[in-house]
Short mmCIF file of C-alpha atoms and ligand atoms in Angstrom, two decimals:
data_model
loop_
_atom_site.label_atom_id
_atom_site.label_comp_id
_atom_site.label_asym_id
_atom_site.label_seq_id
_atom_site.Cartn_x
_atom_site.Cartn_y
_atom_site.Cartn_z
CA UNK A 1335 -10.99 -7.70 -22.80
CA UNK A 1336 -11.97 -4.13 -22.94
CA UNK A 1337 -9.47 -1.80 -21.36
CA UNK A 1338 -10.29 -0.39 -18.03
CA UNK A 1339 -10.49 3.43 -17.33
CA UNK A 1340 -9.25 4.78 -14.13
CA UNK A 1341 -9.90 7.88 -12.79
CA UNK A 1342 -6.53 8.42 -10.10
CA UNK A 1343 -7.60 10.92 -7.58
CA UNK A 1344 -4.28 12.19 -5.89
CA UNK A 1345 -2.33 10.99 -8.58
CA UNK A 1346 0.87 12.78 -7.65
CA UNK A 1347 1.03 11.61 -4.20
CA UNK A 1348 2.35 8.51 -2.90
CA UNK A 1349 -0.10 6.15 -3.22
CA UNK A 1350 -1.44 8.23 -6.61
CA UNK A 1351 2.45 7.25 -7.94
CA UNK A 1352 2.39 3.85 -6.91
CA UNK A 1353 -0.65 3.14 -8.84
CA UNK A 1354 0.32 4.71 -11.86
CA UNK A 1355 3.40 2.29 -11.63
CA UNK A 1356 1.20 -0.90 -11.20
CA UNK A 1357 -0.89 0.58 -14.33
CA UNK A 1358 2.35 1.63 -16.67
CA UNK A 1359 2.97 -2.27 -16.32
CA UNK A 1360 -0.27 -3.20 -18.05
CA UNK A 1361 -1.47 -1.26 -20.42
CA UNK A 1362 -3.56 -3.92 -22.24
CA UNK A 1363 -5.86 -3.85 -19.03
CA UNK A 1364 -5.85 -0.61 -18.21
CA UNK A 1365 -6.09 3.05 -19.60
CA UNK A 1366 -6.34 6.57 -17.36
CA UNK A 1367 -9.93 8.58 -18.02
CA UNK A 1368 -8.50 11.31 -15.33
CA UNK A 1369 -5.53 12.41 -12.72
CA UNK A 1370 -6.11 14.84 -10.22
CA UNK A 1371 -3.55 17.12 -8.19
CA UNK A 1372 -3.32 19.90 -5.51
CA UNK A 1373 -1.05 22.27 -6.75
CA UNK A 1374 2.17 20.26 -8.29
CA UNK A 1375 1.49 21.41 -11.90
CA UNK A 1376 4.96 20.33 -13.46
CA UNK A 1377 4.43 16.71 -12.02
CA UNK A 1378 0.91 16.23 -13.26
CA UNK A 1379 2.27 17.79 -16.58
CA UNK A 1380 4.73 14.73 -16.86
CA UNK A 1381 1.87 12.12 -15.99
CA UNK A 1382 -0.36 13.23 -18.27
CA UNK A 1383 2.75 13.21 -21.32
CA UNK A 1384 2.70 9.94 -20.25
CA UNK A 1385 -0.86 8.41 -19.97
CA UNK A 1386 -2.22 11.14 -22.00
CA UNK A 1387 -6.04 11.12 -19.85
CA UNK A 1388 -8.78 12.71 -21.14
CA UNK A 1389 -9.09 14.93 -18.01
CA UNK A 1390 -6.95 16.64 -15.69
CA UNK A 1391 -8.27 18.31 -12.27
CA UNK A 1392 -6.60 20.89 -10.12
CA UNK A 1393 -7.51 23.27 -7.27
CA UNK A 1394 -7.09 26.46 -8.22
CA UNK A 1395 -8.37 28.13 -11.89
CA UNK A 1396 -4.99 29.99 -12.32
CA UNK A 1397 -3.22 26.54 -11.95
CA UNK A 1398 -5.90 24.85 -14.39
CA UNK A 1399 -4.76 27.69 -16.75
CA UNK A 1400 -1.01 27.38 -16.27
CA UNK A 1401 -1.40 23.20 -16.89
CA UNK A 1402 -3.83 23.64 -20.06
CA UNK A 1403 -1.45 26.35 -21.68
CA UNK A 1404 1.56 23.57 -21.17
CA UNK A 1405 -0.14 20.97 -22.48
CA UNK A 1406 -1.66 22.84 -25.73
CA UNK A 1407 1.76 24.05 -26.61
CA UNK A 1408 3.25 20.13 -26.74
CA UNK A 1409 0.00 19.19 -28.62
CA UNK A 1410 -1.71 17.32 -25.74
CA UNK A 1411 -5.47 16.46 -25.86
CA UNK A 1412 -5.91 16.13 -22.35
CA UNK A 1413 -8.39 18.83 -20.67
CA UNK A 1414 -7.82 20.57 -17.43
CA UNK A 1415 -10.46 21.78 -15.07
CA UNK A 1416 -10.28 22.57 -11.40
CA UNK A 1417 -12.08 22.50 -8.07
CA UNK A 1418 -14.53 19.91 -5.69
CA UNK A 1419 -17.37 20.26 -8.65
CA UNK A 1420 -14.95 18.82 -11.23
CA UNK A 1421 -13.35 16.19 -8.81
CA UNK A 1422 -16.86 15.00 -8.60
CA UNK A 1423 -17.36 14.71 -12.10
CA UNK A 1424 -14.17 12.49 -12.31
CA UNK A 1425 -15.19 10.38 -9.60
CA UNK A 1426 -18.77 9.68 -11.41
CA UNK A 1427 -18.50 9.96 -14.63
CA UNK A 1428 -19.93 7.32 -16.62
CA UNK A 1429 -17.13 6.37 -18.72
CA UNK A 1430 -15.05 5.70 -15.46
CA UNK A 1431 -14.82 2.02 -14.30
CA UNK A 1432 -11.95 2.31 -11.42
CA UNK A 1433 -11.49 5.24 -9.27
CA UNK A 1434 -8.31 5.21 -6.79
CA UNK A 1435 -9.20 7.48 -3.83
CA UNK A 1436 -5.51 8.88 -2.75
CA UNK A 1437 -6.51 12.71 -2.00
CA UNK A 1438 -5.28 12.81 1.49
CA UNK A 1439 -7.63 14.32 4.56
CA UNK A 1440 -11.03 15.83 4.01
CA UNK A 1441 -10.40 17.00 0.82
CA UNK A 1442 -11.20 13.94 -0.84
CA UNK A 1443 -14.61 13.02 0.43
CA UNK A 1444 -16.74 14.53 -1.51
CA UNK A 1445 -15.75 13.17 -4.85
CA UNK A 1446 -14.77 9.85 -3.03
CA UNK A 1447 -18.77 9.78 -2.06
CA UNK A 1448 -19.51 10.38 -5.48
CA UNK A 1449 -18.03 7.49 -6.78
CA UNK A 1450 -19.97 5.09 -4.30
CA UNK A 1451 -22.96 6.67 -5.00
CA UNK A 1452 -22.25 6.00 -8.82
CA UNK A 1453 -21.64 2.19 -8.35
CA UNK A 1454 -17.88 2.27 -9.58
CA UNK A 1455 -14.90 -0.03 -8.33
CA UNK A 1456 -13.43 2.69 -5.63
CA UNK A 1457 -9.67 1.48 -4.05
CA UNK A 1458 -9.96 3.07 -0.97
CA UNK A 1459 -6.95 4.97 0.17
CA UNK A 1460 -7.83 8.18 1.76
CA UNK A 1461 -8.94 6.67 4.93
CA UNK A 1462 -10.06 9.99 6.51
CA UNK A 1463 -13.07 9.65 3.86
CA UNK A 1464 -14.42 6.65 5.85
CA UNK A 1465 -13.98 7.70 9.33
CA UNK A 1466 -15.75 10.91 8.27
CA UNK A 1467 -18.73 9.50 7.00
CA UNK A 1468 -18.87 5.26 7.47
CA UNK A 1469 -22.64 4.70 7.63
CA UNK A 1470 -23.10 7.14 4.82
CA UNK A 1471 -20.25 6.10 2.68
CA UNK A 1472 -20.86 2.51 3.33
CA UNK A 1473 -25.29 2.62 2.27
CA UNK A 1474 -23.92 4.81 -0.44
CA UNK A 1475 -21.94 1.58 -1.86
CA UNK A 1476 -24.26 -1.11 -1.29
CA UNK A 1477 -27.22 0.91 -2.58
CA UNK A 1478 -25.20 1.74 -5.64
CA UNK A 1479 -23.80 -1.66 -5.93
CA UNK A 1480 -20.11 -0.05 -5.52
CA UNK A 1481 -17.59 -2.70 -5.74
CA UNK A 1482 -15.03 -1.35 -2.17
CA UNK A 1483 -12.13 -2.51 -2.50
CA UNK A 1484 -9.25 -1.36 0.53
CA UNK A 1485 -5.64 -0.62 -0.80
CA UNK A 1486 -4.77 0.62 2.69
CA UNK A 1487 -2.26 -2.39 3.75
CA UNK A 1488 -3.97 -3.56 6.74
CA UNK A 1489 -7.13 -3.70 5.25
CA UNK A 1490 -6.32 -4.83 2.15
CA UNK A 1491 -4.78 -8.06 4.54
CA UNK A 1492 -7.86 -8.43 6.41
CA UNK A 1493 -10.31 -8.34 3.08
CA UNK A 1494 -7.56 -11.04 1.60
CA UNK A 1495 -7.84 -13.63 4.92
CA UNK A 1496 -11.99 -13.03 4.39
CA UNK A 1497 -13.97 -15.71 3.12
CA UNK A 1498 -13.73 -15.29 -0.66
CA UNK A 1499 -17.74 -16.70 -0.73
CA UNK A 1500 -18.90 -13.93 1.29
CA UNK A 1501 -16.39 -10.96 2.17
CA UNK A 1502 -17.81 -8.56 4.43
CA UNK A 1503 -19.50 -11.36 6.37
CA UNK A 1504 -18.52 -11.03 10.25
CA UNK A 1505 -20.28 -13.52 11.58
CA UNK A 1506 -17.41 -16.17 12.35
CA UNK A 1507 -14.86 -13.26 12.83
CA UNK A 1508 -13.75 -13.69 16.20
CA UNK A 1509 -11.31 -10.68 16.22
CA UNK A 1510 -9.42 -8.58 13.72
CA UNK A 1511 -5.85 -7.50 14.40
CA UNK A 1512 -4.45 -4.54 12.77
CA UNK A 1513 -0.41 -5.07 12.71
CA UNK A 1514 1.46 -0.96 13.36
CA UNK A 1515 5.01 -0.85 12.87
CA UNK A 1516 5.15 1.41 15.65
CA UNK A 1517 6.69 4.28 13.50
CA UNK A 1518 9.55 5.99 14.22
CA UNK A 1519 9.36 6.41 17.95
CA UNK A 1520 8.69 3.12 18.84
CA UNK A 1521 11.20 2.60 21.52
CA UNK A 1522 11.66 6.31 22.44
CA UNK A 1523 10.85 7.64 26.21
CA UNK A 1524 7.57 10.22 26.57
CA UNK A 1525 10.27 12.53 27.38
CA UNK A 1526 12.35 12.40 24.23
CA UNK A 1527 8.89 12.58 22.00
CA UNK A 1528 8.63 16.67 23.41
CA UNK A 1529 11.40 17.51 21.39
CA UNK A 1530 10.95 15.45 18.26
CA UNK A 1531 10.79 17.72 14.83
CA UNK A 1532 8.93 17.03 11.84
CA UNK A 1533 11.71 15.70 9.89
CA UNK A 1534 12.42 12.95 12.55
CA UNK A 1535 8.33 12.41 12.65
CA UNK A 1536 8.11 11.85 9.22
CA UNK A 1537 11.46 9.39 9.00
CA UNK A 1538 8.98 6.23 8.40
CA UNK A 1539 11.28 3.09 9.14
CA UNK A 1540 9.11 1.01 6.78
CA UNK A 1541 7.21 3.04 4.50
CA UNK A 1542 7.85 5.65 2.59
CA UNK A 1543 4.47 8.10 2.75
CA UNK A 1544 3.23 11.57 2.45
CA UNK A 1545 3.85 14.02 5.08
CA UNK A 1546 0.54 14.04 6.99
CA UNK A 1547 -0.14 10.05 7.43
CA UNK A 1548 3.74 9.99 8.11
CA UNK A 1549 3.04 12.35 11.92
CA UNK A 1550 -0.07 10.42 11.95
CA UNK A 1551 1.95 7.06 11.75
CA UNK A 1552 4.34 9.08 14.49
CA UNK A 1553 1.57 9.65 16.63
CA UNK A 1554 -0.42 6.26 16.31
CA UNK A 1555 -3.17 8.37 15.08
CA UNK A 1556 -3.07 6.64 11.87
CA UNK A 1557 -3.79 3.18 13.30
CA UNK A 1558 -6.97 4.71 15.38
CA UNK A 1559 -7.93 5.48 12.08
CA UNK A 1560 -7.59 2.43 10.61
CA UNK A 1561 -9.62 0.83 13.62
CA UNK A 1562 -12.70 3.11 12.58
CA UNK A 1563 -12.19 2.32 9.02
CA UNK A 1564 -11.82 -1.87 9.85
CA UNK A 1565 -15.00 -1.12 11.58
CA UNK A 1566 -17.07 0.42 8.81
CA UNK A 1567 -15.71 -1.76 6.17
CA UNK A 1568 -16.49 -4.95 7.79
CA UNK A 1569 -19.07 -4.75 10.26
CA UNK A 1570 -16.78 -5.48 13.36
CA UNK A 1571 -17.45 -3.73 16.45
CA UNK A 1572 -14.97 -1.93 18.00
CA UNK A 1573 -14.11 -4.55 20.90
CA UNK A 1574 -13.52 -7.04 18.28
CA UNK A 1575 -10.70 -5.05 16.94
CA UNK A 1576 -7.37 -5.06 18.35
CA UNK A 1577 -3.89 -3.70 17.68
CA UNK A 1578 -0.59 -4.90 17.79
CA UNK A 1579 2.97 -3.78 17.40
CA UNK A 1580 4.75 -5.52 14.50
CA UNK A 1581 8.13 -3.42 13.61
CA UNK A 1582 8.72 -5.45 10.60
CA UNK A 1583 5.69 -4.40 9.01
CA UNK A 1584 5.67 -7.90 7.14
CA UNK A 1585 2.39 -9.65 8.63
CA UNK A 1586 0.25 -7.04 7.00
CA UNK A 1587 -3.05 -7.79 9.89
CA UNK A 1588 -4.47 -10.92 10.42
CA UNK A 1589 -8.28 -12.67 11.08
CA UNK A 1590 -9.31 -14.80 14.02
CA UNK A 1591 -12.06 -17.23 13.34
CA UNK A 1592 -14.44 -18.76 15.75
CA UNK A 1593 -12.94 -22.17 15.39
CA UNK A 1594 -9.24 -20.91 16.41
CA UNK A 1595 -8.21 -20.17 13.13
CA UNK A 1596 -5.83 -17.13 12.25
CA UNK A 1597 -5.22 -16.16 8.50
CA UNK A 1598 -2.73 -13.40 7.94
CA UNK A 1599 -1.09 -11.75 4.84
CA UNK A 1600 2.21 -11.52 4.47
CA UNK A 1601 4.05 -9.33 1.96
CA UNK A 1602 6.84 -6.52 1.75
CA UNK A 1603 6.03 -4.02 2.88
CA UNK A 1604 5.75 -2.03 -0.96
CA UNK A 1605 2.18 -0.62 -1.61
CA UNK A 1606 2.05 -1.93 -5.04
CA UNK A 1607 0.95 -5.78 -3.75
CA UNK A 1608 -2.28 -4.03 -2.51
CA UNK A 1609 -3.04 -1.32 -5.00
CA UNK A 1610 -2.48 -4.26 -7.76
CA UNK A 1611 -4.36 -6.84 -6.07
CA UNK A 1612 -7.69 -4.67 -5.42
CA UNK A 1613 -7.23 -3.43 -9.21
CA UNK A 1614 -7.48 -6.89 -10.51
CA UNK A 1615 -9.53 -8.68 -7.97
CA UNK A 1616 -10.51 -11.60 -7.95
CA UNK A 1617 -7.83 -12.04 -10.63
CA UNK A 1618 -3.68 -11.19 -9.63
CA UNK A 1619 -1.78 -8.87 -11.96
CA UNK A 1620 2.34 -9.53 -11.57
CA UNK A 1621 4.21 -6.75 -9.88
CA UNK A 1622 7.65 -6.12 -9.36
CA UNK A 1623 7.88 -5.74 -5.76
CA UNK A 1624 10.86 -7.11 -4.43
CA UNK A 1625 9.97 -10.96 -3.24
CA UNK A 1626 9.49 -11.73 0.34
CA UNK A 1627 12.14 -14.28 1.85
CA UNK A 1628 11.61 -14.72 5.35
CA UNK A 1629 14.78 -16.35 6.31
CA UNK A 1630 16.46 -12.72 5.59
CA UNK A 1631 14.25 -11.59 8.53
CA UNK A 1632 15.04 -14.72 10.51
CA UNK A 1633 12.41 -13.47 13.07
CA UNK A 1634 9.23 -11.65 13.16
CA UNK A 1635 8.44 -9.98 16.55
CA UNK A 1636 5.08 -9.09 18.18
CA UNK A 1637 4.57 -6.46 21.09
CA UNK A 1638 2.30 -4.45 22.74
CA UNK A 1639 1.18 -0.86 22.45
CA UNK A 1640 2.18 2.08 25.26
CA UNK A 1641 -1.55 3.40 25.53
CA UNK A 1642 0.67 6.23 27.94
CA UNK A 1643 3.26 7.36 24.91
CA UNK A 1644 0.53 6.40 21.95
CA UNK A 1645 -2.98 8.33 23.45
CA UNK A 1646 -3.79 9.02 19.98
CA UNK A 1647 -5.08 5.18 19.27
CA UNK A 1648 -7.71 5.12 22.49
CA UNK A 1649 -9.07 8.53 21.40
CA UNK A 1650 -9.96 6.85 18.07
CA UNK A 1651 -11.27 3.67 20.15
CA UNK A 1652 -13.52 6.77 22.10
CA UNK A 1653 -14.52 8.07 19.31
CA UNK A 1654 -16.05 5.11 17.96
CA UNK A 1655 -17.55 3.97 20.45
CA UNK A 1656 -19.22 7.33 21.26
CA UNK A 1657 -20.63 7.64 17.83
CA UNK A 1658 -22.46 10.38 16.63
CA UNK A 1659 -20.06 13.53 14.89
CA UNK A 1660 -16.96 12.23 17.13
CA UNK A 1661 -14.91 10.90 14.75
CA UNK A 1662 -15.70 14.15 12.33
CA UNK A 1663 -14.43 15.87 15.06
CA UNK A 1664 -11.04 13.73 15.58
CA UNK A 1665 -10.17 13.96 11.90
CA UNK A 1666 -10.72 17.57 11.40
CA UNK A 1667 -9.03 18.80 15.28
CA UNK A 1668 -6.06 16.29 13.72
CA UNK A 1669 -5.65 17.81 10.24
CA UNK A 1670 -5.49 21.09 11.48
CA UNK A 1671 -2.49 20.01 14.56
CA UNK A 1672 -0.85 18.00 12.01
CA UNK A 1673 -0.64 20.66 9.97
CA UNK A 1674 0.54 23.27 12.93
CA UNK A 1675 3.04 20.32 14.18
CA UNK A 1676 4.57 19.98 10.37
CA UNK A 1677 4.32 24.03 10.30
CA UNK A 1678 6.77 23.98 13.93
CA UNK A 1679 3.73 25.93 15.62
CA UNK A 1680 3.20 23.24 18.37
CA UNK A 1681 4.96 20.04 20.28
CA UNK A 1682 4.65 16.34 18.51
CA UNK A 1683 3.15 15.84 21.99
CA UNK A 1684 0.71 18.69 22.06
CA UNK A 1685 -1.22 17.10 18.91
CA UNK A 1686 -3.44 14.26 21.24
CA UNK A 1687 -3.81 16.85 24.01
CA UNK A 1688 -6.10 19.47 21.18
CA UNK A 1689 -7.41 16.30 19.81
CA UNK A 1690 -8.89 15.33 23.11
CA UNK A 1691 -9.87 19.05 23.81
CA UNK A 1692 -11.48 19.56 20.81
CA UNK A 1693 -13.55 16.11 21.50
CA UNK A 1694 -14.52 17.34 24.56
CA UNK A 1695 -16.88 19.53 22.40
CA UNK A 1696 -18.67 16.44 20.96
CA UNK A 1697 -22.06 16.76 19.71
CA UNK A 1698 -24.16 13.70 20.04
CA UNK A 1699 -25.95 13.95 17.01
CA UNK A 1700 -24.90 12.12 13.80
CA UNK A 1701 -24.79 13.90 11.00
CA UNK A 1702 -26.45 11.84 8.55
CA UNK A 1703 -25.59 14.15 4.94
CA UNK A 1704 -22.52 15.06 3.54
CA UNK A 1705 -23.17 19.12 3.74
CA UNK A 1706 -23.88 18.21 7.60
CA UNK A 1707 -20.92 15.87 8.16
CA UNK A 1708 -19.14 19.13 5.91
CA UNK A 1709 -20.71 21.93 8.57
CA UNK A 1710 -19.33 19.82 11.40
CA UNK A 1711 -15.78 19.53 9.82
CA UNK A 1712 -15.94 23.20 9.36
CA UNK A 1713 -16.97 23.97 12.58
CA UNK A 1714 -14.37 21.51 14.32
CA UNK A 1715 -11.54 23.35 11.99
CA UNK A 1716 -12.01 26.34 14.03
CA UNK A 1717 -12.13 25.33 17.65
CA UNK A 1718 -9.05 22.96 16.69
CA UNK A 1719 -7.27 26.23 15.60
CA UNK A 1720 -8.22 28.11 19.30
CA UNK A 1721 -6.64 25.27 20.75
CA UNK A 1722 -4.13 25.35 18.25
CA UNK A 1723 -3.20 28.58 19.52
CA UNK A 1724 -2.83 28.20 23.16
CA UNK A 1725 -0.34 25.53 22.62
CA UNK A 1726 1.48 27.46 20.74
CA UNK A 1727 1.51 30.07 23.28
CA UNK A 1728 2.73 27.48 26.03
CA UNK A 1729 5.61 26.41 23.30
CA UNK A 1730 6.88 30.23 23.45
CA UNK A 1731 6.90 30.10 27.08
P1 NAD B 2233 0.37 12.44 -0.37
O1 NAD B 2233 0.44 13.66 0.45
O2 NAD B 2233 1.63 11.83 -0.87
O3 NAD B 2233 -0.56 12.72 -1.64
C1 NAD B 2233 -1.80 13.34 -1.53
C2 NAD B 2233 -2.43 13.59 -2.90
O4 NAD B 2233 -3.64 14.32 -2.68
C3 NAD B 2233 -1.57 14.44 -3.83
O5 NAD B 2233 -1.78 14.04 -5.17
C4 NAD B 2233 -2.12 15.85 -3.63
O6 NAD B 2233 -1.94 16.68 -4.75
C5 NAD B 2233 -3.60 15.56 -3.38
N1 NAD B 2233 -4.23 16.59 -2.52
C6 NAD B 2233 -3.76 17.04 -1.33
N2 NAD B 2233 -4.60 18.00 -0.84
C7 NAD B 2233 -5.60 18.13 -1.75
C8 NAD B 2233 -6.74 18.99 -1.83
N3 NAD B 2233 -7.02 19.89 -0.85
N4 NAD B 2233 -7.55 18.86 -2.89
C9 NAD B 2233 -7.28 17.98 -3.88
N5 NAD B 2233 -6.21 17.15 -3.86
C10 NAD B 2233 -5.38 17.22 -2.81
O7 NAD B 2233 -0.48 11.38 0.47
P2 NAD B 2233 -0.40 9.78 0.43
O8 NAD B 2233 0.65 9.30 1.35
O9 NAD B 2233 -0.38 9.31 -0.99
O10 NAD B 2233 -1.79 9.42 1.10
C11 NAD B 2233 -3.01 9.57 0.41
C12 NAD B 2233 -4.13 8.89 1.19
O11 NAD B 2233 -3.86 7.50 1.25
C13 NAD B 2233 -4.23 9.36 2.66
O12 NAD B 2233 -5.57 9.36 3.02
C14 NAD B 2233 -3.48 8.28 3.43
O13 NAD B 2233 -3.96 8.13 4.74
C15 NAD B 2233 -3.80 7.04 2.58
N6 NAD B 2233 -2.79 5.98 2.67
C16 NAD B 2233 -1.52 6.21 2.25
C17 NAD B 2233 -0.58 5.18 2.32
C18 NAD B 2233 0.84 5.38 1.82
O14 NAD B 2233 1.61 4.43 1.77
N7 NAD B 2233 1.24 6.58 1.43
C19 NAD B 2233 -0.93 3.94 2.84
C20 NAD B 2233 -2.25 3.74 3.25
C21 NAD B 2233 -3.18 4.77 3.16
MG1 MG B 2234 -2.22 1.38 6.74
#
């Protein structure tokens, strides 16, 4: 079989690393066309000694510099360019088969668009992607013929307990359950939550993440996401789709059918299972994740959500429902409090009160391009940063 080439996108990251783990184990499948990376030069260095791609993409030109001058000097082929233009190249290039979308945030939309428009196998990670831009993103990939393939745990669950025949195909789903650990303030009082830090915010119990989908895991903002993103990838409308708190993080989601049925996945929680089963599908590649035994857990429990602690998840339900820019909105106003939360500008608990001021300023009109679903995301940036501000005003107070 001919090898497979990869583009990773985000490949020093978490989810970037955890691929590149499930691909170092089988290299007679799979070979790397291109790795991408923010800024950590010395890491993406070491990948590329490693699986030697034939491209490698940062943001800045003096960083693209820096990498190409290393890699010259230990007589490595691999070439380096930088910036959205070349991440979109990467994405669509013909030679690509595979492209792993684990940019985190906004950043990664354009060049994740790319590769649906160009018809390649895309592993969805970068989640933001999808609730930026669902009806475009998802045309893009069945008018390209895109193969869409979730690595995000839940989903990943759900598109496993889908009919194999016909995946995407709602119309027996009764209801789809997304399974939240609860993150790290599960059990903690509203009061306790105005004093958390980032360090305690980004203590995952189950998983170990990057920084910004760690808060957002905190905040529950992470699982409104992943309700807009169940909702684009399979055609399920938002009352269909429910939530429940599973602190094991074991049942990965699960599927109710018409007839009664409920399929679940079941796992560790270890990214790898999902990152190596969308890479292979419909075949199974071995990992080594550590093996599930469920008498070690004894007991799986099931509760329900504090909409009163956790506001973050029904702004994402409001958002969907309300259509239009809204959920452009959410995911820019959150990027930018995340950011000021991890940056000790503003309260844990002041990031749902900006998200639901800067939704107040929803416009009703969809943007239906990516330079208009761009403008908005701009233009949401800086109202989120005014708000941004007077909370951080009230925090010196
Ligand atoms: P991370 O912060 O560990 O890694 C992010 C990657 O994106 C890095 O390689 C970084 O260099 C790159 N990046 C960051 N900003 C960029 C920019 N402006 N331009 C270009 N590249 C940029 O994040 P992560 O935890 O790996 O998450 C990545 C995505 O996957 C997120 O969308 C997240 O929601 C999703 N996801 C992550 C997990 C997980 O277990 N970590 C699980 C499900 C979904
Ligand atoms: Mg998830």
């Amino acid at each position: 079989m001919a090898l497979r080439q990869l583009t990773v996108l985000g490949a020093t990251g978490s989810v970037g690393t955890s691929t590149l783990d499930v691909v170092r184990q089988h290299p007679d499948r799979y070979c790397i066309y291109a790795l991408t990376a923010h800024s950590q030069i010395d890491q993406l260095f070491t990948l590329c000694q490693e699986f030697r791609p034939k491209l490698a993409i940062v943001s800045t030109a003096k960083d693209a510099a820096k990498l190409q001058t290393q890699l010259r000097a230990s007589a490595i082929s691999t070439e380096v360019s930088y910036g959205p233009q070349a991440l979109i190249h990467v994405a669509s290039a013909d030679d690509v088969d595979i492209v792993v979308a684990a940019i985190v945030g906004a950043a990664g939309l354009p060049a994740t668009l790319a590769a649906a428009q160009t018809g390649k196998r895309i592993l969805l990670a970068n989640k933001e992607a999808l609730v930026m831009s669902g009806q475009l993103f998802m045309q893009a990939a069945k008018n390209s013929g895109a193969e869409l393939l979730p690595i995000d745990s839940e989903h990943n669950a759900i598109f496993q307990c889908l009919p194999a025949h016909a995946p995407y195909y709602s119309k027996d789903i009764e209801e789809i359950t997304l399974t939240a650990s609860g993150g790290p303030f599960r059990t903690r009082s509203a009061e306790y939550l105005e004093t958390v830090t980032p360090e305690q915010a980004c203590a995952h119990p189950n998983w170990v993440m990057g920084r910004k989908i760690s808060v957002d895991s905190a905040t529950m903002m992470n699982k409104g996401f992943e309700v807009i993103e169940a909702h684009w990838l399979f055609s399920v409308p938002a009352q269909r789709i429910a939530v429940v708190i599973h602190p094991q993080s074991i049942v990965h989601s699960m599927v109710a059918y018409t007839d009664g049925s409920v399929l679940a996945q079941l796992g560790n929680p270890d990214m790898r299972t999902p990152i190596a089963h969308a890479l292979a599908y419909p075949e199974r590649l071995t990992t080594s994740v550590r093996r599930l035994n469920l008498t070690q857990y004894g007991k799986l429990e099931f509760e329900a959500l504090d909409p009163a602690r956790f506001p973050c998840l029904s702004l994402a339900f409001d958002a969907l429902r309300e259509g239009g820019g809204a959920a452009v909105l959410l995911n820019a106003a959150n990027e930018i409090a995340v950011s000021a939360f991890l940056n000790r500008q503003i309260r844990f608990t002041a990031i749902a009160k900006i998200l639901y001021q800067t939704l107040l300023h929803t416009s009703t009109q969809t943007p239906e391009s990516l330079d208009a679903i761009l403008a908005l995301d701009q233009e949401a940036r800086i109202k989120a940063t005014d708000i941004v501000r007077q909370h951080q005003y009230e925090m010196c107070d």
